[in-house]
Short mmCIF file of C-alpha atoms in Angstrom, two decimals:
data_model
loop_
_atom_site.label_atom_id
_atom_site.label_comp_id
_atom_site.label_asym_id
_atom_site.label_seq_id
_atom_site.Cartn_x
_atom_site.Cartn_y
_atom_site.Cartn_z
CA MET A 1 108.63 124.32 91.62
CA ALA A 2 106.55 121.29 90.15
CA GLN A 3 106.56 121.31 86.63
CA LYS A 4 103.20 120.66 84.22
CA GLU A 5 104.08 116.95 83.71
CA ASP A 6 105.09 116.34 88.02
CA ILE A 7 102.42 113.86 89.45
CA VAL A 8 102.27 116.19 92.60
CA PHE A 9 101.11 115.07 96.47
CA PRO A 10 99.05 117.46 98.65
CA LYS A 11 100.91 120.12 100.69
CA GLY A 12 102.37 118.67 103.94
CA PHE A 13 102.34 115.14 102.79
CA LEU A 14 104.90 112.95 104.92
CA TRP A 15 107.32 111.18 103.17
CA GLY A 16 108.90 108.50 105.43
CA THR A 17 110.77 105.20 105.96
CA ALA A 18 109.62 102.47 108.51
CA THR A 19 111.50 100.00 110.67
CA ALA A 20 110.99 97.62 113.47
CA ALA A 21 113.34 97.44 116.76
CA HIS A 22 114.30 93.75 116.54
CA GLN A 23 114.92 93.82 112.98
CA ILE A 24 117.46 96.56 112.90
CA GLU A 25 118.45 97.35 116.90
CA GLY A 26 120.98 94.34 117.82
CA GLY A 27 120.29 92.85 120.95
CA THR A 28 116.93 92.55 121.57
CA THR A 29 117.21 89.37 123.67
CA ASN A 30 114.70 89.24 125.77
CA ASN A 31 111.56 88.70 123.60
CA ASN A 32 109.77 85.80 121.78
CA TRP A 33 111.39 86.14 118.55
CA TRP A 34 114.86 85.40 120.00
CA LEU A 35 113.62 82.37 121.53
CA PHE A 36 112.26 81.12 118.27
CA GLU A 37 115.53 82.03 116.14
CA LYS A 38 118.01 79.98 118.92
CA GLU A 39 115.65 77.03 117.83
CA GLY A 40 117.36 77.01 114.45
CA THR A 41 114.19 78.25 112.65
CA ILE A 42 115.81 81.22 110.70
CA LYS A 43 117.34 80.88 107.08
CA ASN A 44 121.08 80.55 106.77
CA ASN A 45 120.96 80.28 110.84
CA ASP A 46 120.79 84.24 110.94
CA SER A 47 119.89 85.82 113.93
CA ALA A 48 119.03 89.29 115.28
CA LEU A 49 121.56 89.66 117.55
CA VAL A 50 123.73 92.45 115.92
CA ALA A 51 121.16 93.44 113.18
CA CYS A 52 121.93 96.70 112.01
CA ASP A 53 123.52 97.75 115.54
CA HIS A 54 121.05 100.77 115.20
CA TRP A 55 120.77 100.78 119.01
CA ASN A 56 124.52 102.34 118.80
CA ARG A 57 124.39 103.96 115.20
CA PHE A 58 121.07 105.80 115.27
CA LYS A 59 122.40 108.85 114.57
CA GLN A 60 124.04 107.82 111.59
CA ASP A 61 120.80 106.11 110.62
CA PHE A 62 118.74 109.67 111.09
CA ASP A 63 121.52 111.41 109.33
CA LEU A 64 120.29 108.78 106.44
CA LEU A 65 117.08 110.37 106.66
CA LYS A 66 117.92 113.58 106.23
CA LYS A 67 119.85 112.47 102.96
CA LEU A 68 116.66 110.87 101.94
CA ASN A 69 114.59 114.25 102.60
CA CYS A 70 112.48 112.23 104.92
CA ASN A 71 110.26 114.25 107.25
CA ALA A 72 108.86 111.48 109.00
CA TYR A 73 110.19 107.81 110.73
CA ARG A 74 108.01 105.08 112.00
CA MET A 75 109.85 103.45 114.58
CA SER A 76 108.90 100.78 117.08
CA ILE A 77 110.08 100.50 120.95
CA GLU A 78 110.96 97.34 122.23
CA TRP A 79 108.57 96.44 125.01
CA SER A 80 110.91 93.99 126.70
CA ARG A 81 113.60 96.27 126.78
CA ILE A 82 111.65 98.84 128.75
CA PHE A 83 110.28 96.08 131.29
CA PRO A 84 112.96 93.08 131.28
CA GLN A 85 110.91 91.62 133.85
CA PRO A 86 107.22 92.13 134.90
CA GLY A 87 106.77 95.80 136.50
CA THR A 88 110.90 96.28 136.39
CA LEU A 89 111.13 99.33 134.44
CA ASP A 90 114.74 99.89 132.74
CA LYS A 91 114.98 103.57 133.15
CA LYS A 92 118.42 103.46 130.92
CA ALA A 93 116.57 101.84 127.77
CA LEU A 94 113.57 103.93 128.33
CA ASP A 95 115.98 107.13 128.00
CA HIS A 96 117.97 105.63 125.31
CA TYR A 97 114.58 105.80 123.18
CA VAL A 98 114.01 109.40 124.33
CA THR A 99 117.34 110.34 123.20
CA MET A 100 116.69 108.74 119.57
CA ILE A 101 113.23 110.65 119.71
CA ASN A 102 115.10 113.77 120.09
CA GLU A 103 117.37 113.25 117.61
CA LEU A 104 114.48 112.69 114.90
CA LEU A 105 112.90 115.72 116.29
CA LYS A 106 116.44 117.95 116.20
CA ARG A 107 116.51 117.06 112.45
CA LYS A 108 112.71 117.90 112.23
CA ILE A 109 111.35 114.89 111.53
CA THR A 110 107.91 113.40 112.70
CA PRO A 111 108.33 110.28 114.83
CA PHE A 112 105.54 107.73 114.41
CA VAL A 113 106.03 105.23 117.46
CA THR A 114 104.70 101.68 117.11
CA LEU A 115 104.15 99.75 120.59
CA PHE A 116 103.83 96.14 119.43
CA HIS A 117 105.58 94.91 116.12
CA PHE A 118 105.95 91.23 116.43
CA THR A 119 107.85 90.96 119.51
CA LEU A 120 106.77 90.20 122.94
CA PRO A 121 108.73 89.83 126.37
CA ILE A 122 109.87 86.31 127.24
CA TRP A 123 108.20 86.37 130.49
CA TRP A 124 105.05 87.94 129.35
CA CYS A 125 105.05 84.81 126.79
CA ASN A 126 105.60 82.24 129.67
CA GLU A 127 102.58 83.39 131.31
CA GLY A 128 100.44 82.64 128.42
CA GLY A 129 101.27 85.31 125.76
CA LEU A 130 98.31 86.02 123.59
CA LEU A 131 96.41 83.11 124.46
CA ASN A 132 96.08 84.51 128.03
CA ARG A 133 93.25 87.31 128.39
CA ASP A 134 93.33 87.38 132.00
CA LYS A 135 92.70 91.17 132.91
CA GLU A 136 96.02 90.97 135.08
CA HIS A 137 98.07 89.72 132.32
CA LEU A 138 96.89 92.22 129.87
CA GLU A 139 97.45 95.04 132.60
CA HIS A 140 101.40 94.72 131.74
CA PHE A 141 100.96 95.74 128.35
CA LYS A 142 98.92 98.80 129.42
CA GLN A 143 101.31 99.61 131.95
CA PHE A 144 104.00 99.50 128.96
CA CYS A 145 101.90 101.67 127.05
CA ASP A 146 101.52 104.00 129.97
CA VAL A 147 104.84 104.66 130.55
CA VAL A 148 105.62 105.48 127.02
CA ALA A 149 102.88 107.83 126.59
CA LYS A 150 103.61 109.89 129.51
CA THR A 151 107.69 109.60 128.95
CA LEU A 152 106.93 110.82 125.14
CA LYS A 153 104.42 113.31 125.31
CA GLY A 154 104.98 116.46 124.12
CA LYS A 155 107.53 114.68 121.76
CA VAL A 156 105.51 112.16 119.91
CA LYS A 157 102.19 112.84 118.28
CA PHE A 158 101.43 109.75 116.41
CA TYR A 159 101.20 105.96 117.67
CA ASN A 160 100.31 102.95 115.96
CA THR A 161 98.99 100.58 118.47
CA ILE A 162 99.60 97.10 117.03
CA ASN A 163 101.50 96.32 113.65
CA GLU A 164 99.64 93.94 111.37
CA PRO A 165 97.35 91.65 113.77
CA SER A 166 96.40 89.09 111.09
CA ILE A 167 100.30 88.66 110.47
CA VAL A 168 100.77 87.79 114.18
CA MET A 169 98.11 85.43 113.83
CA LEU A 170 100.52 83.27 111.09
CA GLY A 171 102.56 82.39 114.15
CA TYR A 172 100.06 80.14 115.04
CA ILE A 173 99.15 78.77 111.79
CA THR A 174 102.11 78.16 109.46
CA GLY A 175 104.78 77.31 111.94
CA THR A 176 107.56 79.23 110.56
CA SER A 177 107.33 82.35 112.66
CA ALA A 178 107.00 82.76 116.38
CA PRO A 179 105.97 80.97 118.28
CA GLY A 180 105.89 78.28 115.28
CA GLN A 181 102.52 76.77 116.19
CA LYS A 182 100.47 75.34 114.00
CA ASN A 183 96.73 75.70 115.48
CA MET A 184 93.92 77.29 113.73
CA LEU A 185 92.02 77.77 117.16
CA LYS A 186 95.01 79.46 118.89
CA ALA A 187 95.57 81.75 115.96
CA ILE A 188 92.07 82.88 116.10
CA LYS A 189 92.46 83.55 119.97
CA ALA A 190 95.97 85.34 119.38
CA LEU A 191 94.30 87.66 116.87
CA GLY A 192 91.35 88.57 119.09
CA THR A 193 93.60 89.12 122.04
CA THR A 194 95.66 91.55 119.72
CA MET A 195 92.44 93.01 118.92
CA LEU A 196 92.16 93.64 122.31
CA MET A 197 95.54 94.96 122.87
CA HIS A 198 94.59 97.60 120.41
CA ALA A 199 92.09 98.78 122.26
CA ILE A 200 94.01 98.93 125.48
CA ALA A 201 96.82 100.95 123.84
CA TYR A 202 94.56 103.30 122.07
CA HIS A 203 92.68 104.30 125.18
CA THR A 204 95.77 104.30 127.49
CA ILE A 205 97.60 106.50 125.19
CA LYS A 206 94.50 109.01 125.08
CA SER A 207 94.15 109.19 128.70
CA VAL A 208 97.59 110.42 129.15
CA ASP A 209 97.70 112.63 126.15
CA PRO A 210 94.23 113.51 124.55
CA ASP A 211 96.04 115.15 121.39
CA ALA A 212 97.93 112.15 120.60
CA LYS A 213 96.74 110.86 117.12
CA VAL A 214 96.58 106.90 117.39
CA GLY A 215 95.91 104.29 114.79
CA ILE A 216 96.14 100.47 114.03
CA VAL A 217 98.48 99.14 111.08
CA HIS A 218 96.80 96.81 108.81
CA ASN A 219 98.11 94.57 106.44
CA VAL A 220 96.15 94.51 103.60
CA GLN A 221 96.35 90.82 101.79
CA ILE A 222 94.93 90.56 98.44
CA THR A 223 93.79 87.14 98.07
CA LYS A 224 93.05 85.08 94.95
CA PRO A 225 92.22 81.73 94.41
CA TYR A 226 95.32 79.40 92.88
CA ASN A 227 92.77 77.74 90.52
CA PRO A 228 90.06 80.25 89.64
CA ASN A 229 87.69 77.63 88.37
CA SER A 230 87.94 75.36 91.48
CA ILE A 231 85.14 75.82 94.22
CA MET A 232 87.52 75.10 96.81
CA ASP A 233 90.02 77.32 95.86
CA LYS A 234 87.41 79.66 95.79
CA LEU A 235 86.05 79.17 99.28
CA PHE A 236 89.32 78.75 100.84
CA THR A 237 90.29 81.75 99.32
CA ALA A 238 87.25 83.66 100.90
CA PHE A 239 87.91 82.11 104.52
CA ALA A 240 91.41 83.56 104.12
CA ASP A 241 90.38 86.94 103.26
CA TYR A 242 87.97 87.11 105.87
CA CYS A 243 91.07 86.36 108.36
CA PHE A 244 93.42 88.70 106.93
CA ASN A 245 91.08 91.61 106.24
CA GLY A 246 87.36 91.00 107.07
CA ALA A 247 88.10 89.97 110.81
CA ILE A 248 90.30 92.94 111.36
CA ILE A 249 87.60 95.38 109.82
CA ARG A 250 84.75 93.83 111.48
CA SER A 251 86.53 94.28 115.15
CA LEU A 252 87.17 97.64 114.71
CA LYS A 253 83.65 98.72 113.49
CA LYS A 254 81.54 96.51 115.37
CA GLY A 255 83.51 95.33 118.23
CA LYS A 256 83.32 91.75 117.70
CA LEU A 257 86.42 89.52 117.82
CA PRO A 258 86.94 87.00 114.92
CA LEU A 259 84.13 84.39 115.03
CA GLN A 260 82.37 86.29 118.21
CA ILE A 261 78.63 86.33 117.05
CA PHE A 262 76.48 87.02 120.33
CA SER A 263 78.69 89.44 122.77
CA SER A 264 80.98 92.48 121.70
CA HIS A 265 83.92 94.53 123.04
CA ARG A 266 82.36 98.07 122.74
CA GLU A 267 86.05 99.40 123.97
CA LEU A 268 87.18 98.63 120.52
CA ILE A 269 84.77 100.66 118.65
CA ASN A 270 85.96 104.20 117.37
CA THR A 271 89.52 103.19 118.26
CA ASN A 272 91.41 105.03 115.39
CA ASP A 273 92.13 108.67 114.92
CA PHE A 274 93.89 107.41 111.46
CA ILE A 275 94.32 104.24 109.74
CA GLY A 276 97.72 102.76 108.98
CA VAL A 277 97.89 100.75 105.67
CA ASN A 278 100.97 98.38 104.86
CA PHE A 279 100.84 96.70 101.64
CA TYR A 280 103.15 94.38 99.97
CA ASN A 281 101.54 91.83 97.61
CA PHE A 282 99.02 89.35 96.81
CA ILE A 283 98.85 85.38 97.73
CA ARG A 284 97.22 82.99 95.24
CA LEU A 285 95.47 80.07 97.78
CA SER A 286 94.45 76.20 98.07
CA LEU A 287 94.34 73.72 100.33
CA ARG A 288 96.29 71.44 97.55
CA LEU A 289 99.32 73.46 98.06
CA LYS A 290 101.85 72.56 100.60
CA ASP A 291 102.25 76.01 102.00
CA LEU A 292 98.45 76.68 101.20
CA ALA A 293 99.70 79.78 99.20
CA VAL A 294 102.13 81.09 96.79
CA PRO A 295 102.89 84.87 96.45
CA ALA A 296 103.48 85.10 92.72
CA THR A 297 102.07 83.96 89.22
CA ASP A 298 103.96 81.39 87.17
CA ASN A 299 105.86 84.05 85.95
CA PRO A 300 109.68 82.94 86.47
CA VAL A 301 111.08 86.11 86.51
CA CYS A 302 109.80 87.37 89.91
CA GLY A 303 110.04 83.95 91.40
CA LYS A 304 112.18 83.21 94.63
CA LYS A 305 115.51 82.78 92.14
CA GLY A 306 114.58 85.89 90.30
CA LEU A 307 113.65 89.52 90.91
CA CYS A 308 112.17 88.72 94.00
CA VAL A 309 114.61 86.98 95.55
CA SER A 310 114.35 84.77 98.62
CA LEU A 311 110.50 85.82 99.26
CA GLY A 312 109.30 85.54 95.73
CA TRP A 313 106.66 88.46 96.53
CA GLU A 314 105.58 89.01 93.12
CA PRO A 315 104.46 93.04 93.29
CA TYR A 316 101.01 94.19 92.47
CA PRO A 317 100.55 98.07 92.25
CA GLU A 318 97.06 97.99 91.44
CA GLY A 319 96.63 95.75 94.28
CA PHE A 320 98.10 98.52 96.28
CA TYR A 321 95.17 100.74 95.01
CA LEU A 322 92.62 98.18 95.90
CA ALA A 323 93.90 97.65 99.53
CA ILE A 324 93.43 101.63 100.03
CA LYS A 325 90.25 101.58 98.49
CA LEU A 326 89.20 98.76 100.66
CA MET A 327 90.50 100.27 104.17
CA HIS A 328 88.77 103.80 102.67
CA ASN A 329 85.44 102.36 102.13
CA ALA A 330 85.53 100.70 105.78
CA PHE A 331 87.05 103.84 107.45
CA SER A 332 86.03 106.68 104.96
CA HIS A 333 85.73 109.16 108.03
CA ILE A 334 89.54 109.06 109.01
CA PRO A 335 92.72 109.98 107.38
CA MET A 336 94.94 107.10 106.30
CA TYR A 337 98.77 106.83 106.11
CA ILE A 338 100.86 104.40 104.22
CA THR A 339 102.80 102.83 106.94
CA GLU A 340 104.91 99.93 105.17
CA ASN A 341 105.46 99.27 101.28
CA GLY A 342 108.38 98.05 99.57
CA ILE A 343 110.11 95.06 97.85
CA GLY A 344 112.58 92.71 98.96
CA THR A 345 115.03 92.17 96.02
CA ASN A 346 118.81 92.62 94.68
CA ASP A 347 117.91 94.34 91.80
CA ASP A 348 117.84 98.00 92.65
CA SER A 349 116.27 99.09 89.19
CA TRP A 350 113.20 96.71 90.06
CA ARG A 351 112.92 98.25 93.09
CA GLN A 352 112.75 101.86 91.48
CA ARG A 353 110.51 100.76 89.09
CA VAL A 354 108.00 98.86 91.74
CA LEU A 355 108.08 102.14 94.06
CA ILE A 356 107.32 104.62 90.93
CA ASP A 357 104.23 102.39 90.03
CA HIS A 358 102.84 102.05 93.65
CA LEU A 359 102.90 105.99 93.97
CA LYS A 360 101.23 106.25 90.68
CA MET A 361 98.56 104.35 92.29
CA LEU A 362 98.86 106.21 95.62
CA HIS A 363 98.19 109.13 93.96
CA LYS A 364 95.32 107.78 91.73
CA ALA A 365 93.33 107.05 95.11
CA ILE A 366 94.40 110.55 96.46
CA THR A 367 92.94 112.40 93.31
CA GLU A 368 89.71 110.39 93.94
CA GLY A 369 89.37 111.66 97.26
CA VAL A 370 91.28 109.18 99.83
CA ASP A 371 92.50 111.30 102.47
CA ILE A 372 96.00 109.74 102.56
CA ARG A 373 98.43 112.21 104.53
CA GLY A 374 101.86 110.17 104.28
CA TYR A 375 103.91 107.17 102.79
CA PHE A 376 106.42 105.14 104.61
CA TYR A 377 108.69 103.14 102.34
CA TRP A 378 110.01 99.77 104.02
CA SER A 379 112.59 100.30 105.11
CA ILE A 380 115.47 103.05 105.14
CA ILE A 381 118.32 100.24 105.74
CA ASP A 382 118.30 96.39 104.70
CA ASN A 383 117.54 94.36 107.88
CA PHE A 384 116.59 91.10 109.40
CA GLU A 385 113.87 89.87 107.73
CA TRP A 386 112.55 87.79 110.51
CA GLU A 387 112.77 83.82 109.64
CA HIS A 388 113.76 84.76 106.21
CA GLY A 389 116.99 85.96 107.84
CA TYR A 390 119.50 88.93 105.95
CA GLU A 391 118.75 87.52 102.60
CA PRO A 392 115.91 89.46 101.34
CA ARG A 393 116.82 93.23 100.90
CA PHE A 394 114.45 95.92 101.06
CA GLY A 395 116.32 98.98 102.01
CA LEU A 396 117.14 102.06 100.08
CA VAL A 397 120.15 102.14 101.60
CA HIS A 398 122.75 98.96 101.42
CA VAL A 399 123.81 97.33 104.75
CA ASP A 400 127.11 95.37 104.55
CA PHE A 401 126.30 93.29 107.51
CA LYS A 402 130.13 92.28 108.39
CA THR A 403 131.30 95.81 108.57
CA GLN A 404 127.85 97.67 108.98
CA LYS A 405 128.61 100.39 106.23
CA ARG A 406 125.80 101.82 105.02
CA THR A 407 125.70 102.90 101.16
CA ILE A 408 122.67 104.73 99.49
CA LYS A 409 121.34 102.76 96.95
CA HIS A 410 119.95 104.55 93.69
CA SER A 411 116.51 104.01 94.90
CA GLY A 412 117.54 105.87 97.90
CA MET A 413 118.53 108.94 95.81
CA VAL A 414 115.27 108.22 93.67
CA TYR A 415 113.29 108.65 96.75
CA ALA A 416 114.97 111.55 98.25
CA GLN A 417 114.39 113.21 94.86
CA ILE A 418 110.67 112.13 95.12
CA ALA A 419 110.60 113.32 98.66
CA LYS A 420 112.52 116.79 98.29
CA SER A 421 109.59 117.46 95.39
CA ASN A 422 106.79 116.27 97.11
CA ALA A 423 106.08 114.81 93.54
CA LEU A 424 106.71 112.12 91.23
CA PRO A 425 108.87 114.56 88.78
CA ALA A 426 108.69 114.33 85.06
CA THR A 427 112.76 113.80 84.85
CA ILE A 428 112.08 110.59 87.14
CA LEU A 429 108.87 109.62 85.23
CA LYS A 430 110.29 109.80 81.59
CA LYS A 431 112.82 106.65 82.87
CA PHE A 432 110.38 104.17 83.74
CA PRO A 433 107.29 102.62 81.61
CA GLU A 434 104.21 104.61 81.57
CA GLU A 435 102.41 101.19 82.14
CA ILE A 436 102.30 100.14 85.77
CA TYR A 437 103.61 96.32 86.08
CA LYS A 438 100.79 93.82 86.36
CA PRO A 439 100.98 90.21 87.03
CA GLN A 440 99.31 88.04 84.56
CA PHE A 441 96.45 86.25 86.66
#
């Protein structure tokens, strides 16, 4: 029973964790990220060849979900496994995913399935990838969505079409993620293609299973000028905010792709039964910076060698609240799920505080009328963090990548207590500062 001092969440609230196939499964060697890894682009020369060996250890990992009292789990299905060649279905791989879904259902865990989480089949990329909008080319993605929806009908109720379109775009801007290019025009085209793929996925799934709930996942990036007094920094920040946030919202609401003025894609409008929101951090922007942006203030505690090891992402709990409100204002007529939120750090006490602070802000938004129905922490286990390799540890469960041994961290135990209580219990709250962490901008 909830105590008077507990911060209680709505009845039926989903508590889960999120993952992506390439980051945990191992053996996903038929996609664009695998090619990118072989070019020696990953920190410490890491690769996802083995990753967390989840493909073979999924039952063990799903048992961990139960130990964390999760009643939901977000996963992705690797397109390049299902169709290793154009039009060639790998039934064995498809059946393996069905077994995974069945194991989740057996444990009374609600699956959320993502169809495109950063990775694309090599053969599809060889045909132009996200820079090719020919109908025949995009038909391959439709075929994949159709097969998944028909196979999982009656088992999966929730689908995420695309994970973080604006982050996919970075692969054409920074050169540090697949496909490793630096071309703004290509980036804008890739972002537009990704939005079209969202519409394809939505309409395909709904044609197969009208009762399914389908939504995109948007990473809200809070942008701030590096120098608040610089007009150039302010203008660049406004442009970045449009690319990261405004362009996505505009596409979904008006059917217009980035920078599209006169024509529109009506098939994009009203293509979300819910909105998935990811949030991690803020960035400070300036054209004078080597990488154009820094993900932290000048506070050395949160630098890449401090509590925010490797990534250097300084948390911004209040920014989480602002991100929620931004998306609620844009899509107030549909429910919201927090599909990712977490921190990569080696200091588990820091992870606990950041978790608690973000959940306080989440609850604040709920009390103000935002219809948020679930929260998925990223991630259940430490995993392969794309170009950053295995150094950033986001997991509630520690993974020894040499032995694949899993050990629940204290943050995992805290999360388990929260999920079981459907609340931030007073017994937990009293262990942490009453005031949330605030970056000193």
